[in-house]
mmCIF file of C-alpha atoms and ligand atoms in Angstrom:
data_model
loop_
_atom_site.group_PDB
_atom_site.id
_atom_site.type_symbol
_atom_site.label_atom_id
_atom_site.label_comp_id
_atom_site.label_asym_id
_atom_site.label_seq_id
_atom_site.Cartn_x
_atom_site.Cartn_y
_atom_site.Cartn_z
ATOM 1 C CA MET A 1 7.523 -2.658 21.160
ATOM 2 C CA ARG A 2 6.475 -6.129 20.250
ATOM 3 C CA THR A 3 2.909 -6.675 19.072
ATOM 4 C CA GLY A 4 0.663 -8.389 21.695
ATOM 5 C CA LEU A 5 0.155 -12.142 21.155
ATOM 6 C CA ILE A 6 -3.558 -11.957 20.268
ATOM 7 C CA LYS A 7 -3.012 -9.201 17.771
ATOM 8 C CA GLN A 8 0.023 -10.913 16.389
ATOM 9 C CA SER A 9 -1.989 -14.051 15.648
ATOM 10 C CA LEU A 10 -4.787 -11.952 13.971
ATOM 11 C CA TYR A 11 -2.245 -10.179 11.851
ATOM 12 C CA LEU A 12 -0.616 -13.495 10.947
ATOM 13 C CA GLU A 13 -4.021 -14.873 9.924
ATOM 14 C CA LEU A 14 -4.598 -11.892 7.599
ATOM 15 C CA LEU A 15 -1.093 -12.142 6.116
ATOM 16 C CA ARG A 16 -1.634 -15.873 5.470
ATOM 17 C CA SER A 17 -4.914 -15.091 3.643
ATOM 18 C CA VAL A 18 -3.271 -12.698 1.161
ATOM 19 C CA PRO A 19 -2.875 -14.655 -2.113
ATOM 20 C CA SER A 20 0.422 -12.899 -2.950
ATOM 21 C CA PHE A 21 1.986 -14.086 0.318
ATOM 22 C CA GLN A 22 0.874 -17.671 0.237
ATOM 23 C CA SER A 23 4.212 -18.995 -0.849
ATOM 24 C CA LEU A 24 6.025 -17.378 2.006
ATOM 25 C CA PRO A 25 7.365 -19.416 4.913
ATOM 26 C CA GLU A 26 5.610 -19.130 8.241
ATOM 27 C CA ASP A 27 8.624 -17.563 9.985
ATOM 28 C CA VAL A 28 8.766 -14.702 7.529
ATOM 29 C CA LEU A 29 5.062 -13.947 7.922
ATOM 30 C CA SER A 30 5.420 -14.210 11.710
ATOM 31 C CA LYS A 31 8.296 -11.790 11.870
ATOM 32 C CA VAL A 32 6.397 -9.263 9.755
ATOM 33 C CA ALA A 33 3.247 -9.744 11.859
ATOM 34 C CA ASP A 34 5.321 -8.913 14.909
ATOM 35 C CA VAL A 35 6.519 -5.536 13.719
ATOM 36 C CA LEU A 36 3.697 -4.074 11.627
ATOM 37 C CA GLU A 37 1.593 -1.180 12.788
ATOM 38 C CA GLU A 38 -2.186 -0.958 12.726
ATOM 39 C CA THR A 39 -3.563 2.361 11.469
ATOM 40 C CA HIS A 40 -7.154 3.636 11.219
ATOM 41 C CA TYR A 41 -8.814 6.005 8.770
ATOM 42 C CA SER A 42 -12.241 7.613 8.544
ATOM 43 C CA GLU A 43 -14.377 8.223 5.435
ATOM 44 C CA SER A 44 -12.559 10.181 2.634
ATOM 45 C CA GLU A 45 -9.322 10.417 4.643
ATOM 46 C CA TYR A 46 -6.144 10.317 2.599
ATOM 47 C CA ILE A 47 -3.976 7.257 3.298
ATOM 48 C CA ILE A 48 -1.543 8.156 0.525
ATOM 49 C CA ARG A 49 -1.207 11.370 -1.431
ATOM 50 C CA GLN A 50 0.069 11.289 -4.964
ATOM 51 C CA GLY A 51 3.463 13.066 -5.214
ATOM 52 C CA ALA A 52 4.313 12.769 -1.497
ATOM 53 C CA THR A 53 7.298 10.740 -0.425
ATOM 54 C CA GLY A 54 6.668 7.516 1.408
ATOM 55 C CA ASP A 55 8.335 4.334 2.397
ATOM 56 C CA THR A 56 5.534 2.188 3.807
ATOM 57 C CA PHE A 57 3.476 -0.679 2.408
ATOM 58 C CA PHE A 58 -0.178 -1.169 3.377
ATOM 59 C CA ILE A 59 -2.335 -4.263 3.680
ATOM 60 C CA ILE A 60 -6.069 -3.654 4.167
ATOM 61 C CA SER A 61 -7.362 -5.330 7.277
ATOM 62 C CA GLN A 62 -10.911 -3.796 7.282
ATOM 63 C CA GLY A 63 -12.848 -1.738 4.756
ATOM 64 C CA GLN A 64 -12.230 -0.450 1.272
ATOM 65 C CA VAL A 65 -10.035 2.144 -0.311
ATOM 66 C CA ARG A 66 -10.226 4.075 -3.566
ATOM 67 C CA VAL A 67 -7.209 4.711 -5.797
ATOM 68 C CA THR A 68 -7.050 7.802 -8.039
ATOM 69 C CA ARG A 69 -4.445 9.478 -10.110
ATOM 70 C CA GLN A 70 -4.108 12.980 -11.442
ATOM 71 C CA LYS A 71 -2.228 13.457 -14.682
ATOM 72 C CA SER A 72 -1.898 17.203 -14.179
ATOM 73 C CA THR A 73 -3.244 19.847 -11.798
ATOM 74 C CA SER A 74 -5.708 21.046 -14.436
ATOM 75 C CA GLU A 75 -7.302 17.596 -14.716
ATOM 76 C CA GLU A 76 -9.694 15.858 -12.405
ATOM 77 C CA PRO A 77 -8.265 12.859 -10.568
ATOM 78 C CA GLU A 78 -8.925 9.727 -12.585
ATOM 79 C CA PHE A 79 -10.499 6.817 -10.754
ATOM 80 C CA LEU A 80 -8.242 3.719 -11.004
ATOM 81 C CA THR A 81 -9.639 1.043 -8.743
ATOM 82 C CA THR A 82 -11.000 0.076 -5.345
ATOM 83 C CA LEU A 83 -9.175 -2.353 -3.105
ATOM 84 C CA THR A 84 -10.585 -4.308 -0.155
ATOM 85 C CA ARG A 85 -9.649 -6.485 2.807
ATOM 86 C CA GLY A 86 -6.649 -8.695 2.110
ATOM 87 C CA GLU A 87 -5.436 -6.488 -0.764
ATOM 88 C CA TRP A 88 -2.352 -4.314 -0.587
ATOM 89 C CA PHE A 89 -0.897 -1.076 -1.936
ATOM 90 C CA GLY A 90 2.026 1.329 -1.611
ATOM 91 C CA GLU A 91 4.668 -0.885 -3.180
ATOM 92 C CA GLN A 92 5.444 1.517 -6.034
ATOM 93 C CA ALA A 93 7.189 4.142 -3.871
ATOM 94 C CA LEU A 94 9.211 1.374 -2.234
ATOM 95 C CA LYS A 95 10.472 0.156 -5.543
ATOM 96 C CA GLY A 96 11.523 3.416 -7.014
ATOM 97 C CA GLU A 97 12.248 6.989 -5.870
ATOM 98 C CA ASP A 98 9.949 6.975 -2.768
ATOM 99 C CA VAL A 99 7.323 9.032 -4.625
ATOM 100 C CA ARG A 100 3.727 7.994 -4.445
ATOM 101 C CA THR A 101 2.340 7.438 -7.901
ATOM 102 C CA ALA A 102 -1.397 7.674 -7.014
ATOM 103 C CA SER A 103 -3.658 8.803 -4.141
ATOM 104 C CA VAL A 104 -5.453 6.329 -1.853
ATOM 105 C CA THR A 105 -8.427 7.435 0.210
ATOM 106 C CA ALA A 106 -10.683 5.579 2.664
ATOM 107 C CA LEU A 107 -14.158 4.548 1.564
ATOM 108 C CA GLY A 108 -15.785 4.522 4.966
ATOM 109 C CA ARG A 109 -13.824 3.326 7.944
ATOM 110 C CA VAL A 110 -10.605 1.564 7.088
ATOM 111 C CA THR A 111 -7.946 -0.316 9.076
ATOM 112 C CA CYS A 112 -4.578 -1.036 7.456
ATOM 113 C CA LEU A 113 -1.551 -3.009 8.574
ATOM 114 C CA VAL A 114 1.455 -0.873 7.716
ATOM 115 C CA VAL A 115 4.818 -2.433 6.953
ATOM 116 C CA ASP A 116 7.987 -0.428 6.923
ATOM 117 C CA ARG A 117 10.622 -0.600 4.177
ATOM 118 C CA GLU A 118 12.875 -3.161 5.861
ATOM 119 C CA SER A 119 10.000 -5.570 6.573
ATOM 120 C CA PHE A 120 8.615 -4.963 3.119
ATOM 121 C CA MET A 121 11.895 -6.112 1.632
ATOM 122 C CA HIS A 122 11.871 -9.103 3.913
ATOM 123 C CA LEU A 123 8.260 -9.902 2.995
ATOM 124 C CA THR A 124 8.313 -9.321 -0.741
ATOM 125 C CA GLY A 125 11.979 -9.795 -1.729
ATOM 126 C CA GLY A 126 11.211 -12.964 -3.584
ATOM 127 C CA LEU A 127 7.662 -12.226 -4.692
ATOM 128 C CA ASP A 128 7.422 -11.517 -8.421
ATOM 129 C CA ASP A 129 3.760 -10.402 -8.377
ATOM 130 C CA VAL A 130 4.477 -7.695 -5.823
ATOM 131 C CA ASN A 131 7.780 -6.602 -7.331
ATOM 132 C CA SER A 132 6.674 -6.410 -10.904
ATOM 133 C CA LYS A 133 3.041 -5.426 -10.596
ATOM 134 C CA PRO A 134 2.233 -3.570 -13.819
ATOM 135 C CA TYR A 135 -0.241 -0.697 -13.872
ATOM 136 C CA GLU A 136 -1.408 -0.301 -17.443
ATOM 137 C CA SER A 137 -2.252 3.366 -17.001
ATOM 138 C CA ASP A 138 1.262 4.266 -15.844
ATOM 139 C CA ASP A 139 4.442 5.082 -17.592
ATOM 140 C CA ILE A 140 7.608 6.811 -16.617
ATOM 141 C CA LYS A 141 6.556 10.084 -18.244
ATOM 142 C CA ALA A 142 3.316 10.187 -16.294
ATOM 143 C CA LYS A 143 5.228 9.579 -13.083
ATOM 144 C CA LEU A 144 7.631 12.442 -13.817
ATOM 145 C CA GLU A 145 4.691 14.697 -14.673
ATOM 146 C CA ALA A 146 2.989 13.798 -11.474
ATOM 147 C CA GLU A 147 6.125 14.597 -9.505
ATOM 148 C CA SER A 148 6.715 17.955 -11.099
ATOM 149 C CA VAL A 149 3.071 18.945 -10.696
ATOM 150 C CA PHE A 150 2.995 18.173 -7.014
ATOM 151 C CA PHE A 151 6.402 19.541 -6.192
ATOM 152 C CA SER A 152 5.733 22.843 -7.953
ATOM 153 C CA CYS A 153 2.566 23.458 -5.865
HETATM 154 P P1 PCG B 201 2.411 3.970 -4.427
HETATM 155 O O1 PCG B 201 3.486 3.759 -3.403
HETATM 156 O O2 PCG B 201 2.786 4.746 -5.623
HETATM 157 O O3 PCG B 201 1.175 4.710 -3.674
HETATM 158 C C1 PCG B 201 -0.073 4.675 -4.365
HETATM 159 C C2 PCG B 201 -0.432 3.203 -4.637
HETATM 160 O O4 PCG B 201 -1.671 2.985 -5.303
HETATM 161 C C3 PCG B 201 0.575 2.578 -5.510
HETATM 162 O O5 PCG B 201 1.816 2.564 -4.832
HETATM 163 C C4 PCG B 201 -0.081 1.254 -5.793
HETATM 164 O O6 PCG B 201 0.189 0.340 -4.774
HETATM 165 C C5 PCG B 201 -1.556 1.587 -5.743
HETATM 166 N N1 PCG B 201 -2.253 1.423 -7.005
HETATM 167 C C6 PCG B 201 -3.310 0.600 -7.258
HETATM 168 N N2 PCG B 201 -3.705 0.667 -8.510
HETATM 169 C C7 PCG B 201 -2.830 1.527 -9.126
HETATM 170 C C8 PCG B 201 -2.728 2.008 -10.478
HETATM 171 O O7 PCG B 201 -3.454 1.662 -11.394
HETATM 172 N N3 PCG B 201 -1.716 2.916 -10.744
HETATM 173 C C9 PCG B 201 -0.885 3.313 -9.715
HETATM 174 N N4 PCG B 201 0.090 4.135 -9.974
HETATM 175 N N5 PCG B 201 -0.964 2.888 -8.422
HETATM 176 C C10 PCG B 201 -1.955 2.027 -8.164
#
């Protein structure tokens, strides 16, 4: 179903305000604003679980999220960062093997705009900063460890 016009224009406004998307033509942003889904989370709720499969990309519309990563089941999750309105996450699983490389939880009430794989490709196909975002704490070995830890549970 198409997004209502008022919501579509609010979504478009948010997409336009995201620094990474500022070079994108209006028609691309408008098409994405038309198909994305709004989702709501409460305090401490998981938005993404490390090791799960996923094929969606999230843009924060309201609130803040916390990103953590567990190197092994015996270790405590390591705090990586917090992200806020206008920031995005979830691109790693869309670039690789669909496996989430970190957990993301809501800090208070959070609203996200969720973009599916096809729209993500449309939106970010030509954006270097989304496609090659480096995370210093990550390497391929850590990713494989994370996968084996979570799949063996
Ligand atoms: P994804 O799909 O692996 O799901 C978890 C998301 O957390 C990840 O994509 C990134 O978008 C986001 N994230 C933010 N900071 C970091 C970080 O330092 N490392 C990792 N792995 N993910 C991060």
